[in-house]
Amino acid sequence: MKKKDIILGITIIIIGLILMFVMKLYNNSQGDEVIIKVDGKIYGKYSLDKNQEIEIDTEYGHNTVCIENRKAYMKEADCPDGYCKHQGHISKGNQTIVCLPHKLVVEIKVNDKSSGDNAKLGNNNVSKDNDSEDELIPDAIVK
Ligand SMILES: [Zn+2]
């Protein structure tokens, strides 16, 4: 009997399962928000929940980022290499699409750090959407 071969086989399977588990942990962080940066500055933040096309026109050029079914991808770009269009769909935390000629970075942000199942419970969405634009506080309130 080749008992050693069986033990070796089982060991390989166990290592494989552990690797799969670890990778699942890392890849499980489904993103919530798309952050687009141009030249290191935040150009805009967009929810992954909403299918939309984002036109980005800067001094470097034009890009169109598309959000579709909780995934973001570079739909159009007039950069010389077109490399960003081939970086595929991103949807999970820390994934990025980079358009080097346009100094543009599209990255996925995960808002809820709690693990998987509890994510829905901890939804304290105090509509923080447009707080940067709503700076129109009246100068004085007359009572
Ligand atoms: Zn590009």
mmCIF file with all atom_site columns, C-alpha atoms and ligand atoms in Angstrom:
data_model
loop_
_atom_site.group_PDB
_atom_site.id
_atom_site.type_symbol
_atom_site.label_atom_id
_atom_site.label_alt_id
_atom_site.label_comp_id
_atom_site.label_asym_id
_atom_site.label_entity_id
_atom_site.label_seq_id
_atom_site.pdbx_PDB_ins_code
_atom_site.Cartn_x
_atom_site.Cartn_y
_atom_site.Cartn_z
_atom_site.occupancy
_atom_site.B_iso_or_equiv
_atom_site.pdbx_formal_charge
_atom_site.auth_seq_id
_atom_site.auth_comp_id
_atom_site.auth_asym_id
_atom_site.auth_atom_id
_atom_site.pdbx_PDB_model_num
ATOM   1   C  CA . MET A 1 1   ? 0.000   0.000  0.000   1.00 0.00 ? 1   MET A CA 1
ATOM   2   C  CA . LYS A 1 2   ? 1.159   3.506  -0.780  1.00 0.00 ? 2   LYS A CA 1
ATOM   3   C  CA . LYS A 1 3   ? 0.045   5.041  2.455   1.00 0.00 ? 3   LYS A CA 1
ATOM   4   C  CA . LYS A 1 4   ? 2.430   7.945  2.036   1.00 0.00 ? 4   LYS A CA 1
ATOM   5   C  CA . ASP A 1 5   ? 0.784   8.897  -1.248  1.00 0.00 ? 5   ASP A CA 1
ATOM   6   C  CA . ILE A 1 6   ? -2.635  9.006  0.413   1.00 0.00 ? 6   ILE A CA 1
ATOM   7   C  CA . ILE A 1 7   ? -1.332  11.171 3.252   1.00 0.00 ? 7   ILE A CA 1
ATOM   8   C  CA . LEU A 1 8   ? 0.366   13.453 0.727   1.00 0.00 ? 8   LEU A CA 1
ATOM   9   C  CA . GLY A 1 9   ? -2.859  13.720 -1.262  1.00 0.00 ? 9   GLY A CA 1
ATOM   10  C  CA . ILE A 1 10  ? -4.905  14.586 1.809   1.00 0.00 ? 10  ILE A CA 1
ATOM   11  C  CA . THR A 1 11  ? -2.319  17.157 2.869   1.00 0.00 ? 11  THR A CA 1
ATOM   12  C  CA . ILE A 1 12  ? -2.495  18.840 -0.539  1.00 0.00 ? 12  ILE A CA 1
ATOM   13  C  CA . ILE A 1 13  ? -6.293  18.929 -0.400  1.00 0.00 ? 13  ILE A CA 1
ATOM   14  C  CA . ILE A 1 14  ? -6.241  20.445 3.103   1.00 0.00 ? 14  ILE A CA 1
ATOM   15  C  CA . ILE A 1 15  ? -3.705  23.095 2.052   1.00 0.00 ? 15  ILE A CA 1
ATOM   16  C  CA . GLY A 1 16  ? -5.851  23.832 -0.981  1.00 0.00 ? 16  GLY A CA 1
ATOM   17  C  CA . LEU A 1 17  ? -8.956  24.265 1.178   1.00 0.00 ? 17  LEU A CA 1
ATOM   18  C  CA . ILE A 1 18  ? -7.114  26.574 3.562   1.00 0.00 ? 18  ILE A CA 1
ATOM   19  C  CA . LEU A 1 19  ? -5.872  28.657 0.626   1.00 0.00 ? 19  LEU A CA 1
ATOM   20  C  CA . MET A 1 20  ? -9.390  28.876 -0.798  1.00 0.00 ? 20  MET A CA 1
ATOM   21  C  CA . PHE A 1 21  ? -10.739 29.940 2.590   1.00 0.00 ? 21  PHE A CA 1
ATOM   22  C  CA . VAL A 1 22  ? -8.103  32.632 3.025   1.00 0.00 ? 22  VAL A CA 1
ATOM   23  C  CA . MET A 1 23  ? -8.667  33.951 -0.505  1.00 0.00 ? 23  MET A CA 1
ATOM   24  C  CA . LYS A 1 24  ? -12.405 34.012 0.090   1.00 0.00 ? 24  LYS A CA 1
ATOM   25  C  CA . LEU A 1 25  ? -11.877 36.099 3.201   1.00 0.00 ? 25  LEU A CA 1
ATOM   26  C  CA . TYR A 1 26  ? -9.859  38.607 1.228   1.00 0.00 ? 26  TYR A CA 1
ATOM   27  C  CA . ASN A 1 27  ? -12.186 38.692 -1.754  1.00 0.00 ? 27  ASN A CA 1
ATOM   28  C  CA . ASN A 1 28  ? -15.420 38.764 0.176   1.00 0.00 ? 28  ASN A CA 1
ATOM   29  C  CA . SER A 1 29  ? -15.450 42.482 0.756   1.00 0.00 ? 29  SER A CA 1
ATOM   30  C  CA . GLN A 1 30  ? -18.063 43.494 -1.770  1.00 0.00 ? 30  GLN A CA 1
ATOM   31  C  CA . GLY A 1 31  ? -17.654 47.180 -2.515  1.00 0.00 ? 31  GLY A CA 1
ATOM   32  C  CA . ASP A 1 32  ? -20.254 49.867 -1.917  1.00 0.00 ? 32  ASP A CA 1
ATOM   33  C  CA . GLU A 1 33  ? -18.912 52.938 -3.582  1.00 0.00 ? 33  GLU A CA 1
ATOM   34  C  CA . VAL A 1 34  ? -16.854 53.925 -6.589  1.00 0.00 ? 34  VAL A CA 1
ATOM   35  C  CA . ILE A 1 35  ? -14.335 56.660 -5.988  1.00 0.00 ? 35  ILE A CA 1
ATOM   36  C  CA . ILE A 1 36  ? -12.855 58.381 -9.012  1.00 0.00 ? 36  ILE A CA 1
ATOM   37  C  CA . LYS A 1 37  ? -9.647  60.297 -8.535  1.00 0.00 ? 37  LYS A CA 1
ATOM   38  C  CA . VAL A 1 38  ? -7.901  62.521 -11.031 1.00 0.00 ? 38  VAL A CA 1
ATOM   39  C  CA . ASP A 1 39  ? -4.312  63.505 -10.321 1.00 0.00 ? 39  ASP A CA 1
ATOM   40  C  CA . GLY A 1 40  ? -4.685  62.256 -6.745  1.00 0.00 ? 40  GLY A CA 1
ATOM   41  C  CA . LYS A 1 41  ? -7.727  64.401 -5.996  1.00 0.00 ? 41  LYS A CA 1
ATOM   42  C  CA . ILE A 1 42  ? -11.221 63.012 -5.557  1.00 0.00 ? 42  ILE A CA 1
ATOM   43  C  CA . TYR A 1 43  ? -13.288 63.760 -8.655  1.00 0.00 ? 43  TYR A CA 1
ATOM   44  C  CA . GLY A 1 44  ? -16.448 62.091 -7.435  1.00 0.00 ? 44  GLY A CA 1
ATOM   45  C  CA . LYS A 1 45  ? -18.036 59.294 -5.439  1.00 0.00 ? 45  LYS A CA 1
ATOM   46  C  CA . TYR A 1 46  ? -20.750 57.098 -6.886  1.00 0.00 ? 46  TYR A CA 1
ATOM   47  C  CA . SER A 1 47  ? -22.876 54.354 -5.398  1.00 0.00 ? 47  SER A CA 1
ATOM   48  C  CA . LEU A 1 48  ? -22.422 50.877 -6.834  1.00 0.00 ? 48  LEU A CA 1
ATOM   49  C  CA . ASP A 1 49  ? -26.141 50.259 -6.259  1.00 0.00 ? 49  ASP A CA 1
ATOM   50  C  CA . LYS A 1 50  ? -27.143 52.580 -9.046  1.00 0.00 ? 50  LYS A CA 1
ATOM   51  C  CA . ASN A 1 51  ? -26.473 51.737 -12.677 1.00 0.00 ? 51  ASN A CA 1
ATOM   52  C  CA . GLN A 1 52  ? -25.007 54.818 -14.273 1.00 0.00 ? 52  GLN A CA 1
ATOM   53  C  CA . GLU A 1 53  ? -22.468 56.234 -16.673 1.00 0.00 ? 53  GLU A CA 1
ATOM   54  C  CA . ILE A 1 54  ? -20.014 58.796 -15.418 1.00 0.00 ? 54  ILE A CA 1
ATOM   55  C  CA . GLU A 1 55  ? -18.432 61.128 -17.917 1.00 0.00 ? 55  GLU A CA 1
ATOM   56  C  CA . ILE A 1 56  ? -15.079 62.440 -16.788 1.00 0.00 ? 56  ILE A CA 1
ATOM   57  C  CA . ASP A 1 57  ? -13.632 65.344 -18.715 1.00 0.00 ? 57  ASP A CA 1
ATOM   58  C  CA . THR A 1 58  ? -10.350 66.715 -17.456 1.00 0.00 ? 58  THR A CA 1
ATOM   59  C  CA . GLU A 1 59  ? -7.392  68.567 -18.908 1.00 0.00 ? 59  GLU A CA 1
ATOM   60  C  CA . TYR A 1 60  ? -5.845  65.140 -19.525 1.00 0.00 ? 60  TYR A CA 1
ATOM   61  C  CA . GLY A 1 61  ? -8.675  63.704 -21.575 1.00 0.00 ? 61  GLY A CA 1
ATOM   62  C  CA . HIS A 1 62  ? -12.016 62.012 -21.563 1.00 0.00 ? 62  HIS A CA 1
ATOM   63  C  CA . ASN A 1 63  ? -13.123 58.826 -19.801 1.00 0.00 ? 63  ASN A CA 1
ATOM   64  C  CA . THR A 1 64  ? -16.472 57.174 -19.318 1.00 0.00 ? 64  THR A CA 1
ATOM   65  C  CA . VAL A 1 65  ? -16.831 54.915 -16.301 1.00 0.00 ? 65  VAL A CA 1
ATOM   66  C  CA . CYS A 1 66  ? -19.872 52.683 -16.316 1.00 0.00 ? 66  CYS A CA 1
ATOM   67  C  CA . ILE A 1 67  ? -21.504 51.170 -13.239 1.00 0.00 ? 67  ILE A CA 1
ATOM   68  C  CA . GLU A 1 68  ? -23.608 48.171 -14.073 1.00 0.00 ? 68  GLU A CA 1
ATOM   69  C  CA . ASN A 1 69  ? -24.966 45.458 -11.759 1.00 0.00 ? 69  ASN A CA 1
ATOM   70  C  CA . ARG A 1 70  ? -22.693 46.529 -8.890  1.00 0.00 ? 70  ARG A CA 1
ATOM   71  C  CA . LYS A 1 71  ? -19.625 46.413 -11.098 1.00 0.00 ? 71  LYS A CA 1
ATOM   72  C  CA . ALA A 1 72  ? -17.612 49.298 -12.476 1.00 0.00 ? 72  ALA A CA 1
ATOM   73  C  CA . TYR A 1 73  ? -15.625 49.359 -15.677 1.00 0.00 ? 73  TYR A CA 1
ATOM   74  C  CA . MET A 1 74  ? -14.017 51.783 -18.089 1.00 0.00 ? 74  MET A CA 1
ATOM   75  C  CA . LYS A 1 75  ? -16.387 52.029 -21.009 1.00 0.00 ? 75  LYS A CA 1
ATOM   76  C  CA . GLU A 1 76  ? -14.730 54.740 -23.046 1.00 0.00 ? 76  GLU A CA 1
ATOM   77  C  CA . ALA A 1 77  ? -11.360 56.448 -22.937 1.00 0.00 ? 77  ALA A CA 1
ATOM   78  C  CA . ASP A 1 78  ? -9.481  58.545 -25.442 1.00 0.00 ? 78  ASP A CA 1
ATOM   79  C  CA . CYS A 1 79  ? -6.098  57.832 -23.907 1.00 0.00 ? 79  CYS A CA 1
ATOM   80  C  CA . PRO A 1 80  ? -3.374  56.698 -26.324 1.00 0.00 ? 80  PRO A CA 1
ATOM   81  C  CA . ASP A 1 81  ? -2.860  53.212 -24.877 1.00 0.00 ? 81  ASP A CA 1
ATOM   82  C  CA . GLY A 1 82  ? -6.477  52.338 -24.058 1.00 0.00 ? 82  GLY A CA 1
ATOM   83  C  CA . TYR A 1 83  ? -5.138  50.049 -21.383 1.00 0.00 ? 83  TYR A CA 1
ATOM   84  C  CA . CYS A 1 84  ? -7.758  51.092 -18.822 1.00 0.00 ? 84  CYS A CA 1
ATOM   85  C  CA . LYS A 1 85  ? -10.532 49.695 -21.019 1.00 0.00 ? 85  LYS A CA 1
ATOM   86  C  CA . HIS A 1 86  ? -8.944  46.254 -20.769 1.00 0.00 ? 86  HIS A CA 1
ATOM   87  C  CA . GLN A 1 87  ? -8.746  46.145 -16.990 1.00 0.00 ? 87  GLN A CA 1
ATOM   88  C  CA . GLY A 1 88  ? -12.168 44.572 -16.766 1.00 0.00 ? 88  GLY A CA 1
ATOM   89  C  CA . HIS A 1 89  ? -14.917 44.891 -14.206 1.00 0.00 ? 89  HIS A CA 1
ATOM   90  C  CA . ILE A 1 90  ? -14.227 45.734 -10.587 1.00 0.00 ? 90  ILE A CA 1
ATOM   91  C  CA . SER A 1 91  ? -16.635 45.272 -7.710  1.00 0.00 ? 91  SER A CA 1
ATOM   92  C  CA . LYS A 1 92  ? -14.685 44.378 -4.595  1.00 0.00 ? 92  LYS A CA 1
ATOM   93  C  CA . GLY A 1 93  ? -12.783 46.383 -2.011  1.00 0.00 ? 93  GLY A CA 1
ATOM   94  C  CA . ASN A 1 94  ? -9.362  47.690 -3.020  1.00 0.00 ? 94  ASN A CA 1
ATOM   95  C  CA . GLN A 1 95  ? -9.797  46.809 -6.696  1.00 0.00 ? 95  GLN A CA 1
ATOM   96  C  CA . THR A 1 96  ? -8.803  49.608 -9.041  1.00 0.00 ? 96  THR A CA 1
ATOM   97  C  CA . ILE A 1 97  ? -8.790  50.635 -12.667 1.00 0.00 ? 97  ILE A CA 1
ATOM   98  C  CA . VAL A 1 98  ? -5.981  52.984 -13.568 1.00 0.00 ? 98  VAL A CA 1
ATOM   99  C  CA . CYS A 1 99  ? -5.718  55.202 -16.628 1.00 0.00 ? 99  CYS A CA 1
ATOM   100 C  CA . LEU A 1 100 ? -2.136  56.378 -16.418 1.00 0.00 ? 100 LEU A CA 1
ATOM   101 C  CA . PRO A 1 101 ? -2.171  58.866 -19.340 1.00 0.00 ? 101 PRO A CA 1
ATOM   102 C  CA . HIS A 1 102 ? -5.176  60.633 -17.806 1.00 0.00 ? 102 HIS A CA 1
ATOM   103 C  CA . LYS A 1 103 ? -3.904  60.338 -14.202 1.00 0.00 ? 103 LYS A CA 1
ATOM   104 C  CA . LEU A 1 104 ? -7.231  58.735 -13.423 1.00 0.00 ? 104 LEU A CA 1
ATOM   105 C  CA . VAL A 1 105 ? -7.909  56.093 -10.785 1.00 0.00 ? 105 VAL A CA 1
ATOM   106 C  CA . VAL A 1 106 ? -11.208 54.325 -10.282 1.00 0.00 ? 106 VAL A CA 1
ATOM   107 C  CA . GLU A 1 107 ? -11.319 52.488 -6.987  1.00 0.00 ? 107 GLU A CA 1
ATOM   108 C  CA . ILE A 1 108 ? -13.861 50.511 -5.032  1.00 0.00 ? 108 ILE A CA 1
ATOM   109 C  CA . LYS A 1 109 ? -14.491 51.418 -1.437  1.00 0.00 ? 109 LYS A CA 1
ATOM   110 C  CA . VAL A 1 110 ? -16.140 49.190 1.134   1.00 0.00 ? 110 VAL A CA 1
ATOM   111 C  CA . ASN A 1 111 ? -18.240 51.168 3.594   1.00 0.00 ? 111 ASN A CA 1
ATOM   112 C  CA . ASP A 1 112 ? -19.396 48.428 5.914   1.00 0.00 ? 112 ASP A CA 1
ATOM   113 C  CA . LYS A 1 113 ? -16.524 46.619 7.561   1.00 0.00 ? 113 LYS A CA 1
ATOM   114 C  CA . SER A 1 114 ? -18.681 44.140 9.479   1.00 0.00 ? 114 SER A CA 1
ATOM   115 C  CA . SER A 1 115 ? -18.506 40.622 8.122   1.00 0.00 ? 115 SER A CA 1
ATOM   116 C  CA . GLY A 1 116 ? -20.966 39.374 5.531   1.00 0.00 ? 116 GLY A CA 1
ATOM   117 C  CA . ASP A 1 117 ? -24.167 38.347 7.309   1.00 0.00 ? 117 ASP A CA 1
ATOM   118 C  CA . ASN A 1 118 ? -24.308 41.266 9.718   1.00 0.00 ? 118 ASN A CA 1
ATOM   119 C  CA . ALA A 1 119 ? -23.832 43.817 6.960   1.00 0.00 ? 119 ALA A CA 1
ATOM   120 C  CA . LYS A 1 120 ? -27.530 44.470 6.557   1.00 0.00 ? 120 LYS A CA 1
ATOM   121 C  CA . LEU A 1 121 ? -28.076 45.055 10.269  1.00 0.00 ? 121 LEU A CA 1
ATOM   122 C  CA . GLY A 1 122 ? -25.525 47.813 10.621  1.00 0.00 ? 122 GLY A CA 1
ATOM   123 C  CA . ASN A 1 123 ? -26.997 50.081 8.001   1.00 0.00 ? 123 ASN A CA 1
ATOM   124 C  CA . ASN A 1 124 ? -26.866 53.509 9.629   1.00 0.00 ? 124 ASN A CA 1
ATOM   125 C  CA . ASN A 1 125 ? -27.365 55.407 6.412   1.00 0.00 ? 125 ASN A CA 1
ATOM   126 C  CA . VAL A 1 126 ? -27.746 58.974 7.564   1.00 0.00 ? 126 VAL A CA 1
ATOM   127 C  CA . SER A 1 127 ? -27.929 60.198 3.956   1.00 0.00 ? 127 SER A CA 1
ATOM   128 C  CA . LYS A 1 128 ? -24.412 61.586 3.692   1.00 0.00 ? 128 LYS A CA 1
ATOM   129 C  CA . ASP A 1 129 ? -24.658 61.856 -0.065  1.00 0.00 ? 129 ASP A CA 1
ATOM   130 C  CA . ASN A 1 130 ? -24.382 65.519 -0.934  1.00 0.00 ? 130 ASN A CA 1
ATOM   131 C  CA . ASP A 1 131 ? -23.139 67.079 2.265   1.00 0.00 ? 131 ASP A CA 1
ATOM   132 C  CA . SER A 1 132 ? -20.290 68.808 0.472   1.00 0.00 ? 132 SER A CA 1
ATOM   133 C  CA . GLU A 1 133 ? -22.685 70.666 -1.798  1.00 0.00 ? 133 GLU A CA 1
ATOM   134 C  CA . ASP A 1 134 ? -25.178 71.579 0.898   1.00 0.00 ? 134 ASP A CA 1
ATOM   135 C  CA . GLU A 1 135 ? -23.088 74.276 2.502   1.00 0.00 ? 135 GLU A CA 1
ATOM   136 C  CA . LEU A 1 136 ? -25.853 76.853 2.064   1.00 0.00 ? 136 LEU A CA 1
ATOM   137 C  CA . ILE A 1 137 ? -26.371 77.550 5.733   1.00 0.00 ? 137 ILE A CA 1
ATOM   138 C  CA . PRO A 1 138 ? -28.146 80.878 6.277   1.00 0.00 ? 138 PRO A CA 1
ATOM   139 C  CA . ASP A 1 139 ? -25.969 83.627 7.692   1.00 0.00 ? 139 ASP A CA 1
ATOM   140 C  CA . ALA A 1 140 ? -28.387 84.533 10.437  1.00 0.00 ? 140 ALA A CA 1
ATOM   141 C  CA . ILE A 1 141 ? -31.574 83.066 11.773  1.00 0.00 ? 141 ILE A CA 1
ATOM   142 C  CA . VAL A 1 142 ? -34.028 85.733 13.014  1.00 0.00 ? 142 VAL A CA 1
ATOM   143 C  CA . LYS A 1 143 ? -36.250 84.513 15.787  1.00 0.00 ? 143 LYS A CA 1
HETATM 144 ZN ZN . ZN  B 2 .   ? -6.751  54.916 -20.327 1.00 0.00 ? 1   ZN  B ZN 1
#
